[in-house]
Amino acid sequence: MLRSRIIGCGSYLPEKVLTNDDLVKTVDTSNAWIVERTGITQRHIAAKDELTSDLALAAAERAMKAAGIGADELDLLVLATSTPDNTFPATAAKVQARLGMYHGTAFDVQAVCAGFICALTVADNFLQSGQAKTAMVIGAETYSRILDWNDRTTCVLFGDGAGAAVLSAEEMPGNPSDQGVLAVRMHSDGRHYNALYVDGGVSSSQTAGYLRMQGKEVYRHAVVNLAAVAGEALDAAGLTSDEIDWLVPHQANLRIMTAIQQRLDLPREKMVVTVDRHANTSSASIPLALVEAIEDGRIKTGNLVLMEAIGGGFVWGSALVRW
Ligand code: ACO
């Protein structure tokens, strides 16, 4: 059977770092409160002239280098973002042109913090059905532009960044020891639209708006839904949680991540954590964490990697990948 194998990853973080102590100077908060409730100590913030497409391009170029391919080999580019450069065209179109990819197709997907899982799912389906051979999947965000920097309940939680993965369609025997994407699962429940949203938008207000969130509601749904969808991917692949080598969760906050790790009965050392230094970078958080664990030698060929994420909507999903 055809499977999508991840053949290279790359990431990019803006240079500017904003620590909790920096935030204390402008918002009524404390390092102790932020660390205790979220595990976050700092976040990266894009420069004024740095757009989501710039972050995406840098991550994509690094992923192509790691994969050892040129832009002419890509025939699909799926970019997950909820902070696009413009209302249209897709930010993917700009990245496609700047990469020098002049054929195939490129488009954005909007699944907020579940964006990378959604983009991976779309690309996996294109590759498995034979509609594309080599795909670039990107999660890129500039949340600093949609934060209300006077709202301490949200502005401390997020950061900017981008991550990317190159996938290649390859023939495999079709069993759980295959390399590549073994299973993906996605859900959404639009009844929770107002639990986490941006209070602007072209059609509703002709403004960009600011992120608003009912934190406790998000927390409650995140833990239940993520544990369930992680189990679904494992079941679909005929594997169990004790076979997972690395849990690479969406880095929303350490308490949600730890709750999932415990529900899966995994040792703490098997969870990749970057939220402390990156904060929540929405669709970029999983590929940013993947790159860190690949580059420091934790994720190795043959390892079983489980990713999961939830975002506004709510929309949530998981992906199980044999490295
Ligand atoms: N600094 C200091 N105090 C604060 C801050 C802050 N940054 N933010 C809120 N507080 C105060 C509140 O005003 C409140 O004060 P009060 O008791 O005097 O009214 C008190 O702290 C407790 O507030 P709660 O909202 O009850 O705090 P809670 O324990 O629920 O923690 C948090 C808030 C961290 C947001 C939590 O609800 C949570 O983790 N939710 C999940 C949300 C999340 O991760 N969202 C990310 C986006 S969604 C995603 O990616 C999955």
Tab-separated table of N, CA, C and O and ligand atoms in Angstrom, residues 28-30 33-34 37-38 113 152-153 156-158 196 213 215-216 218-219 250 252-253 255-256 280 310, ligand 1:
chain	number	residue	atom	x	y	z
A	28	ASP	N	-0.833	42.803	34.498
A	28	ASP	CA	-0.951	42.425	35.914
A	28	ASP	C	-0.879	40.894	36.026
A	28	ASP	O	-1.901	40.208	36.085
A	29	THR	N	0.353	40.376	35.999
A	29	THR	CA	0.568	38.930	36.095
A	29	THR	C	1.882	38.684	36.831
A	29	THR	O	2.547	39.632	37.259
A	30	SER	N	2.236	37.400	36.975
A	30	SER	CA	3.530	37.096	37.614
A	30	SER	C	4.118	35.855	36.959
A	30	SER	O	3.383	35.008	36.420
A	33	TRP	N	2.602	32.729	38.565
A	33	TRP	CA	1.250	32.348	38.106
A	33	TRP	C	1.334	31.647	36.745
A	33	TRP	O	0.738	30.587	36.547
A	34	ILE	N	2.085	32.243	35.819
A	34	ILE	CA	2.145	31.681	34.453
A	34	ILE	C	2.794	30.297	34.482
A	34	ILE	O	2.284	29.348	33.872
A	37	ARG	N	0.412	27.619	36.196
A	37	ARG	CA	-0.800	27.232	35.455
A	37	ARG	C	-0.518	26.680	34.074
A	37	ARG	O	-1.362	26.005	33.504
A	38	THR	N	0.643	27.032	33.479
A	38	THR	CA	0.853	26.675	32.065
A	38	THR	C	2.201	26.015	31.758
A	38	THR	O	2.339	25.380	30.719
A	113	CYS	N	-5.467	25.479	16.389
A	113	CYS	CA	-4.340	24.744	16.983
A	113	CYS	C	-4.243	23.296	16.490
A	113	CYS	O	-3.206	22.653	16.675
A	152	ARG	N	-4.779	39.654	30.480
A	152	ARG	CA	-3.796	38.732	31.068
A	152	ARG	C	-4.236	37.263	30.971
A	152	ARG	O	-3.420	36.365	31.091
A	153	THR	N	-5.537	37.030	30.764
A	153	THR	CA	-6.000	35.640	30.709
A	153	THR	C	-5.634	34.957	29.382
A	153	THR	O	-5.723	33.746	29.265
A	156	VAL	N	-0.647	35.853	27.875
A	156	VAL	CA	0.539	35.159	28.410
A	156	VAL	C	0.727	33.776	27.781
A	156	VAL	O	1.769	33.135	27.988
A	157	LEU	N	-0.276	33.310	27.032
A	157	LEU	CA	-0.292	31.898	26.638
A	157	LEU	C	0.348	31.582	25.288
A	157	LEU	O	0.681	30.432	25.021
A	158	PHE	N	0.483	32.595	24.415
A	158	PHE	CA	0.804	32.289	23.011
A	158	PHE	C	2.131	32.874	22.539
A	158	PHE	O	2.652	33.816	23.141
A	196	LEU	N	-13.583	29.487	22.213
A	196	LEU	CA	-12.248	29.947	21.822
A	196	LEU	C	-12.369	30.515	20.414
A	196	LEU	O	-12.591	29.765	19.468
A	213	MET	N	-11.202	33.621	24.994
A	213	MET	CA	-11.207	32.201	25.383
A	213	MET	C	-11.864	31.997	26.740
A	213	MET	O	-11.642	32.762	27.667
A	215	GLY	N	-11.181	29.721	29.313
A	215	GLY	CA	-10.070	28.810	29.608
A	215	GLY	C	-10.476	27.473	30.203
A	215	GLY	O	-10.008	26.423	29.776
A	216	LYS	N	-11.395	27.510	31.169
A	216	LYS	CA	-11.764	26.255	31.853
A	216	LYS	C	-12.514	25.305	30.924
A	216	LYS	O	-12.336	24.094	30.975
A	218	VAL	N	-12.172	25.181	27.642
A	218	VAL	CA	-11.173	24.623	26.718
A	218	VAL	C	-10.433	23.476	27.408
A	218	VAL	O	-10.287	22.385	26.843
A	219	TYR	N	-10.027	23.717	28.614
A	219	TYR	CA	-9.255	22.713	29.366
A	219	TYR	C	-10.029	21.395	29.481
A	219	TYR	O	-9.512	20.320	29.191
A	250	HIS	N	0.287	18.809	20.894
A	250	HIS	CA	0.168	20.254	20.703
A	250	HIS	C	0.552	20.907	22.030
A	250	HIS	O	0.068	20.511	23.090
A	252	ALA	N	-0.067	23.319	24.148
A	252	ALA	CA	-1.017	24.350	24.591
A	252	ALA	C	-0.651	24.822	25.984
A	252	ALA	O	-0.427	26.010	26.209
A	253	ASN	N	-0.637	23.903	26.907
A	253	ASN	CA	-0.061	24.200	28.218
A	253	ASN	C	0.268	22.881	28.899
A	253	ASN	O	-0.319	21.836	28.609
A	255	ARG	N	-0.199	21.556	31.706
A	255	ARG	CA	-1.185	20.792	32.481
A	255	ARG	C	-2.047	19.907	31.569
A	255	ARG	O	-2.311	18.760	31.885
A	256	ILE	N	-2.483	20.453	30.432
A	256	ILE	CA	-3.257	19.632	29.481
A	256	ILE	C	-2.371	18.502	28.951
A	256	ILE	O	-2.776	17.338	28.894
A	280	ASN	N	2.323	28.607	23.420
A	280	ASN	CA	1.424	27.946	22.470
A	280	ASN	C	1.551	28.644	21.115
A	280	ASN	O	1.121	29.787	20.960
A	310	ILE	N	-5.823	20.011	19.705
A	310	ILE	CA	-7.199	20.526	19.683
A	310	ILE	C	-7.146	22.032	19.518
A	310	ILE	O	-6.208	22.687	19.993
B	1	ACO	N1	-1.816	36.235	35.773
B	1	ACO	C1	-2.316	36.322	37.004
B	1	ACO	N2	-3.581	35.999	37.295
B	1	ACO	C2	-4.362	35.589	36.291
B	1	ACO	C3	-3.883	35.477	34.970
B	1	ACO	C4	-2.557	35.841	34.731
B	1	ACO	N3	-1.989	35.761	33.504
B	1	ACO	N4	-4.881	35.039	34.186
B	1	ACO	C5	-5.950	34.855	34.979
B	1	ACO	N5	-5.630	35.192	36.245
B	1	ACO	C6	-6.479	35.158	37.427
B	1	ACO	C7	-7.951	35.259	37.098
B	1	ACO	O1	-8.342	36.584	36.905
B	1	ACO	C8	-8.562	34.627	38.312
B	1	ACO	O2	-8.587	35.579	39.333
B	1	ACO	P1	-9.861	35.689	40.327
B	1	ACO	O3	-9.907	34.357	41.018
B	1	ACO	O4	-9.471	36.808	41.205
B	1	ACO	O5	-11.018	35.946	39.441
B	1	ACO	C9	-7.559	33.562	38.710
B	1	ACO	O6	-6.329	33.909	38.062
B	1	ACO	C10	-7.961	32.172	38.270
B	1	ACO	O7	-8.378	32.238	36.913
B	1	ACO	P2	-8.891	30.991	36.163
B	1	ACO	O8	-9.296	31.391	34.767
B	1	ACO	O9	-9.878	30.279	37.023
B	1	ACO	O10	-7.557	30.147	36.099
B	1	ACO	P3	-7.392	28.664	35.672
B	1	ACO	O11	-6.897	27.879	36.801
B	1	ACO	O12	-8.564	28.135	34.926
B	1	ACO	O13	-6.182	28.781	34.652
B	1	ACO	C11	-5.833	28.750	32.278
B	1	ACO	C12	-6.352	29.547	33.453
B	1	ACO	C13	-4.332	28.541	32.438
B	1	ACO	C14	-6.081	29.543	31.004
B	1	ACO	C15	-6.565	27.380	32.265
B	1	ACO	O14	-7.954	27.557	32.284
B	1	ACO	C16	-6.186	26.559	31.103
B	1	ACO	O15	-5.132	25.996	31.045
B	1	ACO	N6	-7.088	26.460	30.083
B	1	ACO	C17	-6.788	25.853	28.851
B	1	ACO	C18	-6.673	26.958	27.898
B	1	ACO	C19	-5.571	26.795	26.891
B	1	ACO	O16	-4.602	26.119	27.049
B	1	ACO	N7	-5.768	27.505	25.814
B	1	ACO	C20	-4.825	27.532	24.789
B	1	ACO	C21	-5.534	27.694	23.520
B	1	ACO	S1	-6.501	26.324	23.163
B	1	ACO	C22	-5.495	25.143	22.753
B	1	ACO	O17	-4.457	25.358	22.219
B	1	ACO	C23	-5.912	23.822	23.105
